[in-house]
Coordinates of N, CA, C and O in Angstrom, one line a residue:
R1 N 1.9 -21.7 31.5 CA 2.4 -22.9 30.8 C 1.7 -23.2 29.5 O 0.5 -23.0 29.4
R2 N 2.4 -23.6 28.5 CA 1.8 -24.0 27.2 C 1.1 -25.3 27.3 O 1.6 -26.3 27.9
R3 N 0.0 -25.4 26.7 CA -0.8 -26.6 26.7 C -0.1 -27.6 25.7 O 0.2 -27.2 24.6
T4 N 0.0 -28.9 26.1 CA 0.6 -29.8 25.2 C -0.3 -31.0 24.8 O 0.0 -31.7 24.0
A5 N -1.5 -31.0 25.4 CA -2.4 -32.1 25.1 C -3.8 -31.7 25.3 O -4.1 -30.7 26.0
C6 N -4.7 -32.4 24.7 CA -6.1 -32.2 24.7 C -6.8 -33.6 25.1 O -6.5 -34.5 24.4
Y7 N -7.6 -33.6 26.0 CA -8.2 -34.8 26.6 C -9.8 -34.8 26.3 O -10.4 -33.8 26.5
I8 N -10.3 -35.9 25.8 CA -11.7 -36.0 25.7 C -12.3 -36.9 26.8 O -11.8 -37.9 27.1
G9 N -13.2 -36.3 27.6 CA -13.9 -37.0 28.7 C -15.1 -37.6 28.2 O -16.1 -37.0 27.8
Q10 N -15.0 -38.9 28.1 CA -16.1 -39.7 27.4 C -17.2 -40.1 28.4 O -18.4 -40.0 27.9
S11 N -17.0 -40.5 29.6 CA -18.0 -41.0 30.4 C -19.2 -40.1 30.6 O -20.4 -40.4 30.6
G12 N -18.9 -38.8 30.9 CA -19.9 -37.8 31.2 C -20.7 -37.6 30.0 O -22.0 -37.4 30.0
R13 N -20.1 -37.5 28.8 CA -20.8 -37.3 27.6 C -21.8 -38.5 27.3 O -22.9 -38.3 26.8
V14 N -21.3 -39.7 27.5 CA -22.1 -40.8 27.3 C -23.4 -40.9 28.2 O -24.5 -41.1 27.7
L15 N -23.1 -40.5 29.4 CA -24.2 -40.5 30.4 C -25.2 -39.4 30.0 O -26.4 -39.6 30.2
D16 N -24.7 -38.2 29.6 CA -25.6 -37.1 29.1 C -26.5 -37.6 28.0 O -27.6 -37.1 27.9
M17 N -26.0 -38.5 27.1 CA -26.7 -39.0 26.0 C -27.6 -40.1 26.3 O -28.3 -40.6 25.4
H18 N -27.5 -40.6 27.5 CA -28.3 -41.8 27.9 C -28.0 -43.0 27.0 O -28.8 -43.7 26.5
S19 N -26.6 -43.2 26.8 CA -26.2 -44.2 25.8 C -25.3 -45.1 26.6 O -24.9 -44.9 27.7
D20 N -24.8 -46.2 25.8 CA -23.8 -47.1 26.4 C -22.4 -46.5 26.0 O -22.3 -45.6 25.3
N21 N -21.4 -47.2 26.6 CA -20.1 -46.7 26.5 C -19.3 -47.4 25.4 O -18.2 -47.8 25.6
T22 N -19.8 -47.4 24.2 CA -19.1 -48.0 23.1 C -18.4 -47.0 22.2 O -18.8 -45.8 22.3
L23 N -17.4 -47.4 21.5 CA -16.5 -46.5 20.8 C -17.3 -45.6 19.8 O -17.1 -44.5 19.7
G24 N -18.3 -46.2 19.1 CA -19.1 -45.5 18.1 C -20.0 -44.4 18.6 O -20.3 -43.5 17.8
R25 N -20.3 -44.4 19.8 CA -21.2 -43.4 20.4 C -20.7 -42.0 20.3 O -21.4 -41.1 20.1
L26 N -19.4 -41.9 20.5 CA -18.8 -40.6 20.5 C -17.8 -40.4 19.3 O -16.8 -39.7 19.4
Y27 N -18.1 -41.1 18.2 CA -17.1 -41.1 17.1 C -16.9 -39.7 16.6 O -15.8 -39.3 16.4
L28 N -18.0 -38.9 16.4 CA -17.9 -37.6 15.9 C -17.1 -36.7 16.9 O -16.2 -35.9 16.5
A29 N -17.4 -36.8 18.2 CA -16.7 -36.0 19.2 C -15.2 -36.4 19.2 O -14.4 -35.5 19.4
R30 N -14.9 -37.6 19.0 CA -13.5 -38.0 19.0 C -12.8 -37.4 17.8 O -11.7 -36.9 17.9
Q31 N -13.5 -37.5 16.6 CA -12.9 -36.9 15.4 C -12.7 -35.4 15.6 O -11.6 -34.8 15.2
V32 N -13.6 -34.7 16.1 CA -13.5 -33.3 16.3 C -12.4 -33.0 17.3 O -11.6 -32.0 17.1
T33 N -12.3 -33.8 18.4 CA -11.2 -33.6 19.4 C -9.8 -33.7 18.7 O -8.9 -32.9 18.9
V34 N -9.7 -34.8 17.9 CA -8.4 -34.9 17.2 C -8.1 -33.8 16.2 O -7.0 -33.2 16.3
M35 N -9.1 -33.4 15.5 CA -8.9 -32.3 14.5 C -8.6 -31.0 15.2 O -7.6 -30.2 14.8
A36 N -9.3 -30.7 16.3 CA -9.0 -29.5 17.0 C -7.6 -29.4 17.7 O -6.9 -28.5 17.6
A37 N -7.3 -30.6 18.3 CA -6.0 -30.6 19.0 C -4.9 -30.5 18.0 O -3.9 -29.7 18.1
R38 N -4.9 -31.3 16.9 CA -3.9 -31.3 15.9 C -3.8 -29.9 15.2 O -2.6 -29.5 14.9
S39 N -4.9 -29.2 15.0 CA -4.8 -27.9 14.4 C -4.1 -26.9 15.3 O -3.6 -25.9 14.8
C40 N -4.2 -27.1 16.6 CA -3.5 -26.2 17.6 C -2.1 -26.7 17.9 O -1.5 -26.1 18.7
G41 N -1.7 -27.8 17.3 CA -0.3 -28.3 17.5 C -0.2 -29.0 18.8 O 0.9 -29.1 19.4
I42 N -1.3 -29.5 19.4 CA -1.2 -30.3 20.6 C -1.6 -31.7 20.4 O -2.3 -32.1 19.4
E43 N -1.3 -32.6 21.4 CA -1.6 -34.0 21.2 C -3.0 -34.3 21.7 O -3.3 -34.0 22.9
P44 N -3.8 -35.1 21.0 CA -5.1 -35.5 21.5 C -4.9 -36.8 22.2 O -4.3 -37.7 21.8
I45 N -5.6 -36.8 23.4 CA -5.5 -38.0 24.3 C -7.0 -38.5 24.4 O -7.9 -37.7 24.8
D46 N -7.2 -39.8 24.2 CA -8.5 -40.4 24.3 C -8.8 -40.7 25.8 O -7.9 -40.9 26.7
S47 N -10.1 -40.8 26.1 CA -10.5 -41.1 27.5 C -10.1 -42.5 27.9 O -9.8 -43.4 27.1
P48 N -10.1 -42.8 29.2 CA -9.7 -44.2 29.7 C -10.7 -45.3 29.3 O -11.9 -45.0 29.1
Y49 N -10.1 -46.5 29.2 CA -10.9 -47.7 29.0 C -11.2 -48.2 30.4 O -10.2 -48.5 31.2
I50 N -12.5 -48.3 30.8 CA -12.7 -48.5 32.2 C -13.0 -50.0 32.6 O -13.2 -50.3 33.8
V51 N -13.0 -50.9 31.6 CA -13.2 -52.3 31.9 C -11.8 -53.0 32.2 O -11.2 -53.3 31.2
L52 N -11.4 -53.1 33.4 CA -10.1 -53.5 33.7 C -9.8 -55.0 33.4 O -8.7 -55.3 33.3
D53 N -10.8 -55.8 33.4 CA -10.5 -57.2 33.3 C -10.7 -57.7 31.8 O -10.8 -58.9 31.5
R54 N -10.6 -56.8 30.9 CA -10.7 -57.1 29.4 C -9.6 -56.5 28.6 O -9.8 -55.5 27.9
P55 N -8.4 -57.0 28.8 CA -7.3 -56.4 28.1 C -7.4 -56.4 26.6 O -7.0 -55.5 25.9
N56 N -8.1 -57.4 26.0 CA -8.2 -57.5 24.6 C -9.2 -56.3 24.1 O -8.9 -55.8 23.0
G57 N -10.1 -56.0 24.8 CA -11.0 -54.8 24.6 C -10.2 -53.5 24.6 O -10.4 -52.6 23.8
F58 N -9.3 -53.4 25.6 CA -8.5 -52.3 25.7 C -7.6 -52.1 24.5 O -7.4 -51.1 23.9
I59 N -6.9 -53.2 24.1 CA -6.0 -53.2 23.0 C -6.8 -52.8 21.7 O -6.3 -52.0 20.9
D60 N -8.0 -53.4 21.5 CA -8.8 -53.1 20.3 C -9.2 -51.6 20.3 O -9.1 -51.0 19.2
E61 N -9.6 -51.1 21.4 CA -10.0 -49.7 21.4 C -8.7 -48.8 21.2 O -8.9 -47.7 20.5
C62 N -7.6 -49.1 21.8 CA -6.4 -48.3 21.5 C -6.0 -48.3 20.0 O -5.7 -47.2 19.5
K63 N -6.1 -49.4 19.4 CA -5.8 -49.5 18.0 C -6.8 -48.6 17.2 O -6.4 -47.9 16.2
K64 N -8.1 -48.7 17.5 CA -9.0 -47.8 16.8 C -8.8 -46.4 17.0 O -8.9 -45.6 16.0
V65 N -8.6 -45.9 18.3 CA -8.4 -44.5 18.5 C -7.1 -44.0 17.9 O -7.0 -42.8 17.5
K66 N -6.1 -44.9 17.9 CA -4.8 -44.5 17.2 C -5.1 -44.3 15.7 O -4.6 -43.3 15.1
A67 N -5.9 -45.1 15.1 CA -6.3 -44.9 13.7 C -7.0 -43.6 13.5 O -7.0 -43.0 12.4
L68 N -7.8 -43.1 14.5 CA -8.5 -41.9 14.4 C -7.5 -40.7 14.5 O -7.9 -39.6 14.2
G69 N -6.3 -40.9 15.0 CA -5.3 -39.9 15.2 C -5.0 -39.5 16.6 O -4.2 -38.6 16.8
F70 N -5.5 -40.2 17.6 CA -5.1 -39.9 19.0 C -3.7 -40.3 19.2 O -3.2 -41.3 18.7
A71 N -3.0 -39.5 20.0 CA -1.6 -39.8 20.4 C -1.5 -40.7 21.5 O -0.4 -41.3 21.7
G72 N -2.5 -40.9 22.3 CA -2.4 -41.8 23.4 C -3.8 -41.9 24.0 O -4.8 -41.4 23.5
K73 N -3.8 -42.6 25.2 CA -5.0 -42.9 25.9 C -4.8 -42.6 27.4 O -3.8 -43.0 27.9
A74 N -5.8 -42.0 28.0 CA -5.7 -41.8 29.5 C -5.7 -43.2 30.1 O -6.5 -44.0 29.7
L75 N -4.9 -43.5 31.1 CA -4.8 -44.8 31.7 C -5.2 -44.7 33.1 O -4.9 -43.7 33.8
I76 N -5.9 -45.7 33.6 CA -6.4 -45.7 35.0 C -5.8 -46.9 35.8 O -6.2 -47.0 37.0
H77 N -5.0 -47.7 35.2 CA -4.5 -48.9 35.9 C -3.1 -49.2 35.4 O -2.9 -49.1 34.1
P78 N -2.2 -49.5 36.3 CA -0.8 -49.8 35.8 C -0.7 -50.9 34.7 O 0.2 -51.0 33.9
S79 N -1.7 -51.9 34.7 CA -1.6 -52.9 33.8 C -1.8 -52.5 32.3 O -1.5 -53.1 31.4
Q80 N -2.4 -51.3 32.2 CA -2.6 -50.7 30.9 C -1.4 -50.0 30.3 O -1.4 -49.9 29.0
V81 N -0.4 -49.7 31.1 CA 0.7 -48.9 30.6 C 1.5 -49.7 29.5 O 1.7 -49.1 28.4
P82 N 1.9 -51.0 29.8 CA 2.7 -51.6 28.7 C 1.9 -51.9 27.4 O 2.5 -51.8 26.3
L83 N 0.6 -52.1 27.6 CA -0.2 -52.3 26.4 C -0.3 -51.0 25.5 O -0.2 -51.1 24.4
A84 N -0.6 -49.9 26.2 CA -0.7 -48.6 25.6 C 0.6 -48.3 24.9 O 0.7 -47.8 23.8
N85 N 1.7 -48.5 25.6 CA 3.1 -48.1 25.1 C 3.3 -48.9 23.8 O 3.8 -48.4 22.8
T86 N 2.9 -50.2 23.8 CA 3.1 -51.0 22.7 C 2.4 -50.5 21.4 O 2.9 -50.5 20.3
I87 N 1.2 -50.0 21.6 CA 0.3 -49.6 20.6 C 0.6 -48.2 20.0 O 0.7 -48.0 18.9
F88 N 0.9 -47.3 21.0 CA 1.1 -45.9 20.6 C 2.5 -45.5 20.3 O 2.8 -44.5 19.8
T89 N 3.5 -46.4 20.5 CA 4.9 -46.2 20.2 C 5.1 -46.6 18.8 O 4.7 -47.8 18.4
P90 N 5.7 -45.9 17.9 CA 5.9 -46.3 16.5 C 6.7 -47.6 16.5 O 7.7 -47.8 17.3
T91 N 6.3 -48.5 15.6 CA 7.1 -49.8 15.4 C 8.4 -49.5 14.7 O 8.6 -48.4 14.1
L92 N 9.3 -50.5 14.7 CA 10.6 -50.4 14.0 C 10.3 -50.1 12.5 O 11.0 -49.3 11.9
E93 N 9.3 -50.8 12.0 CA 9.0 -50.6 10.5 C 8.6 -49.2 10.2 O 8.9 -48.5 9.3
E94 N 7.7 -48.6 11.1 CA 7.1 -47.3 11.0 C 8.3 -46.3 11.1 O 8.4 -45.3 10.3
T95 N 9.2 -46.5 12.0 CA 10.3 -45.6 12.3 C 11.3 -45.6 11.1 O 11.7 -44.6 10.6
T96 N 11.5 -46.8 10.6 CA 12.5 -47.0 9.5 C 11.9 -46.3 8.2 O 12.6 -45.6 7.5
N97 N 10.6 -46.5 8.0 CA 9.9 -45.9 6.8 C 10.0 -44.4 6.9 O 10.2 -43.7 5.9
A98 N 9.8 -43.9 8.1 CA 9.9 -42.4 8.3 C 11.2 -41.9 8.1 O 11.4 -40.8 7.4
Q99 N 12.2 -42.5 8.6 CA 13.6 -42.1 8.3 C 14.0 -42.2 6.8 O 14.6 -41.3 6.3
E100 N 13.5 -43.2 6.1 CA 13.8 -43.3 4.7 C 13.1 -42.2 4.0 O 13.7 -41.6 3.1
L101 N 11.9 -41.9 4.4 CA 11.1 -40.8 3.7 C 11.9 -39.4 3.9 O 12.0 -38.7 2.9
L102 N 12.4 -39.2 5.1 CA 13.1 -38.0 5.3 C 14.4 -37.9 4.5 O 14.8 -36.9 4.0
E103 N 15.1 -39.0 4.4 CA 16.3 -39.1 3.6 C 16.0 -38.8 2.1 O 16.8 -38.1 1.5
Q104 N 15.0 -39.5 1.6 CA 14.6 -39.3 0.2 C 14.2 -37.8 -0.1 O 14.6 -37.2 -1.0
Y105 N 13.5 -37.2 0.9 CA 13.1 -35.8 0.8 C 14.3 -34.9 0.8 O 14.5 -34.0 -0.1
D106 N 15.3 -35.2 1.7 CA 16.6 -34.4 1.8 C 17.4 -34.5 0.5 O 18.1 -33.6 0.1
R107 N 17.3 -35.7 -0.2 CA 18.0 -35.9 -1.5 C 17.2 -35.3 -2.7 O 17.7 -35.3 -3.8
G108 N 16.1 -34.7 -2.4 CA 15.3 -34.1 -3.5 C 14.4 -35.1 -4.2 O 13.9 -34.8 -5.3
E109 N 14.2 -36.2 -3.7 CA 13.3 -37.2 -4.3 C 11.9 -37.0 -3.8 O 11.6 -37.5 -2.6
Y110 N 11.1 -36.4 -4.5 CA 9.7 -36.1 -4.1 C 8.7 -37.1 -4.6 O 7.6 -37.0 -4.1
I111 N 9.1 -37.9 -5.5 CA 8.2 -39.0 -5.9 C 9.0 -40.3 -5.7 O 10.1 -40.5 -6.2
V112 N 8.4 -41.2 -4.9 CA 9.0 -42.4 -4.6 C 8.1 -43.6 -5.0 O 6.9 -43.5 -4.9
K113 N 8.7 -44.7 -5.3 CA 7.9 -45.9 -5.6 C 8.0 -46.8 -4.4 O 9.0 -47.2 -3.9
K114 N 6.8 -47.2 -4.0 CA 6.6 -48.1 -2.9 C 6.0 -49.4 -3.3 O 5.0 -49.4 -4.1
P115 N 6.5 -50.6 -2.8 CA 5.8 -51.8 -3.2 C 4.3 -51.8 -2.8 O 4.0 -51.4 -1.7
N116 N 3.5 -52.3 -3.7 CA 2.1 -52.4 -3.5 C 1.3 -51.2 -3.3 O 0.2 -51.1 -3.0
K117 N 2.1 -50.0 -3.5 CA 1.4 -48.7 -3.3 C 1.6 -47.8 -4.6 O 0.9 -46.8 -4.6
G118 N 2.5 -48.1 -5.4 CA 2.7 -47.3 -6.6 C 3.6 -46.2 -6.3 O 4.4 -46.2 -5.3
Q119 N 3.6 -45.1 -7.2 CA 4.3 -44.0 -7.0 C 3.6 -43.0 -6.0 O 2.4 -42.7 -6.3
L120 N 4.3 -42.5 -5.1 CA 3.8 -41.6 -4.1 C 4.5 -40.3 -4.1 O 5.8 -40.2 -4.2
F121 N 3.8 -39.2 -3.9 CA 4.4 -37.9 -3.8 C 4.7 -37.6 -2.4 O 3.9 -37.8 -1.5
I122 N 5.9 -37.1 -2.1 CA 6.3 -36.7 -0.7 C 6.1 -35.2 -0.6 O 6.9 -34.4 -1.3
G123 N 5.2 -34.8 0.2 CA 5.0 -33.4 0.4 C 5.3 -33.0 1.9 O 5.7 -33.8 2.7
L124 N 5.2 -31.7 2.2 CA 5.5 -31.2 3.5 C 4.7 -31.9 4.7 O 5.3 -32.2 5.7
P125 N 3.4 -32.2 4.4 CA 2.7 -32.9 5.5 C 3.3 -34.3 5.8 O 3.4 -34.7 6.9
H126 N 3.8 -35.0 4.7 CA 4.4 -36.3 5.0 C 5.7 -36.1 5.7 O 6.1 -36.9 6.6
V127 N 6.5 -35.1 5.4 CA 7.7 -34.8 6.1 C 7.5 -34.5 7.6 O 8.2 -35.0 8.5
K128 N 6.5 -33.7 7.8 CA 6.1 -33.3 9.2 C 5.8 -34.5 10.0 O 6.2 -34.8 11.1
D129 N 4.9 -35.4 9.4 CA 4.5 -36.7 10.1 C 5.7 -37.6 10.3 O 5.8 -38.2 11.4
A130 N 6.6 -37.7 9.3 CA 7.8 -38.6 9.5 C 8.6 -38.0 10.6 O 9.2 -38.8 11.4
K131 N 8.8 -36.7 10.7 CA 9.6 -36.2 11.8 C 8.9 -36.5 13.1 O 9.6 -36.7 14.1
R132 N 7.6 -36.4 13.2 CA 6.9 -36.7 14.4 C 7.1 -38.2 14.8 O 7.4 -38.5 16.0
I133 N 7.1 -39.1 13.9 CA 7.3 -40.5 14.2 C 8.7 -40.8 14.7 O 8.9 -41.4 15.7
V134 N 9.7 -40.1 14.0 CA 11.1 -40.3 14.4 C 11.3 -39.7 15.8 O 12.0 -40.3 16.7
K135 N 10.7 -38.6 16.1 CA 10.8 -38.0 17.4 C 10.3 -38.8 18.5 O 10.9 -39.1 19.5
I136 N 9.1 -39.4 18.3 CA 8.4 -40.3 19.3 C 9.3 -41.5 19.5 O 9.4 -41.9 20.6
S137 N 9.8 -42.1 18.4 CA 10.5 -43.3 18.6 C 11.9 -43.1 19.3 O 12.5 -44.0 19.9
N138 N 12.4 -41.8 19.3 CA 13.6 -41.5 19.9 C 13.4 -41.0 21.3 O 14.4 -40.6 22.0
T139 N 12.2 -40.8 21.7 CA 11.9 -40.3 23.1 C 11.6 -41.4 24.0 O 10.8 -42.2 23.8
T140 N 12.2 -41.3 25.2 CA 11.9 -42.3 26.2 C 11.5 -41.5 27.5 O 12.2 -40.6 27.9
L141 N 10.4 -41.9 28.1 CA 10.0 -41.2 29.3 C 10.4 -42.0 30.5 O 10.1 -43.2 30.6
P142 N 11.1 -41.4 31.5 CA 11.4 -42.2 32.6 C 10.1 -42.7 33.3 O 9.1 -42.1 33.2
L143 N 10.2 -43.9 34.0 CA 9.0 -44.4 34.6 C 8.4 -43.5 35.7 O 7.3 -43.5 35.9
E144 N 9.3 -42.8 36.4 CA 8.8 -41.9 37.4 C 9.4 -40.5 37.2 O 10.6 -40.4 37.2
T145 N 8.5 -39.6 37.0 CA 9.0 -38.2 37.0 C 8.0 -37.4 37.8 O 7.0 -37.9 38.3
E146 N 8.3 -36.2 38.0 CA 7.4 -35.3 38.8 C 6.0 -35.3 38.2 O 4.9 -35.2 38.9
E147 N 5.9 -35.4 36.8 CA 4.6 -35.3 36.2 C 3.9 -36.6 35.9 O 2.8 -36.6 35.5
S148 N 4.6 -37.7 36.1 CA 4.0 -39.0 35.8 C 4.5 -40.0 36.9 O 5.5 -40.7 36.7
V149 N 3.7 -40.1 37.9 CA 4.0 -41.0 38.9 C 2.9 -42.1 39.0 O 1.7 -41.7 39.2
M150 N 3.2 -43.3 38.9 CA 2.3 -44.4 39.0 C 2.0 -44.7 40.5 O 2.9 -44.8 41.2
G151 N 0.8 -44.9 40.8 CA 0.4 -45.3 42.2 C -0.8 -46.1 42.2 O -1.2 -46.6 41.1
E152 N -1.3 -46.3 43.3 CA -2.5 -47.1 43.5 C -3.8 -46.3 43.5 O -3.8 -45.2 44.0
M153 N -4.8 -46.8 42.8 CA -6.1 -46.1 42.8 C -6.7 -46.3 44.2 O -6.8 -47.4 44.6
P154 N -7.1 -45.2 44.8 CA -7.8 -45.3 46.1 C -9.1 -46.2 46.0 O -9.7 -46.1 44.9
R155 N -9.5 -46.9 47.0 CA -10.7 -47.7 47.0 C -11.8 -46.7 46.7 O -11.9 -45.7 47.4
G156 N -12.7 -47.0 45.8 CA -13.8 -46.1 45.5 C -13.5 -45.0 44.5 O -14.3 -44.2 44.1
G157 N -12.3 -45.1 43.9 CA -11.8 -44.1 42.9 C -11.2 -42.8 43.5 O -10.8 -42.8 44.7
I158 N -11.2 -41.8 42.7 CA -10.5 -40.5 43.2 C -11.6 -39.6 43.5 O -12.6 -39.3 42.8
N159 N -11.5 -39.0 44.7 CA -12.4 -37.9 45.2 C -11.9 -36.6 44.7 O -10.8 -36.1 45.1
P160 N -12.7 -35.9 43.8 CA -12.2 -34.6 43.3 C -12.1 -33.5 44.3 O -11.6 -32.4 44.0
E161 N -12.7 -33.7 45.4 CA -12.8 -32.5 46.4 C -11.5 -32.5 47.2 O -10.8 -33.3 47.6

């Protein structure tokens, strides 16, 4: 099977470093994970946010790792699913902008004027990213599939044995 995602396991690395579990501690490792995954054409997935009673912290971390280039976040609790979907799914504005960029490129308009941004050149990397945004916004994953079934976390976590 072809690999489609790359996951960064954060907790073990943080413990190896004798550090706390803040976003900045593994900033370089996260950047390298994103760069490596993207260069291989696969999606980088960030490690889970383990503080379940702080949804605002979860939202903040999701926004930060999305800005780093992560496609999503490993989730460990059903309450995190709608929050992650809201953050990692392109907004209507992002989707509309991507569609407009593709239409402009198809018309041969490689320099476009954007309000508050000036004139921008549209190159192949922009087209590729716009196609990715449109594809994500048009993709819906069923709530239950063979590969993604939500369930209850066993008391004490998951036993890997």
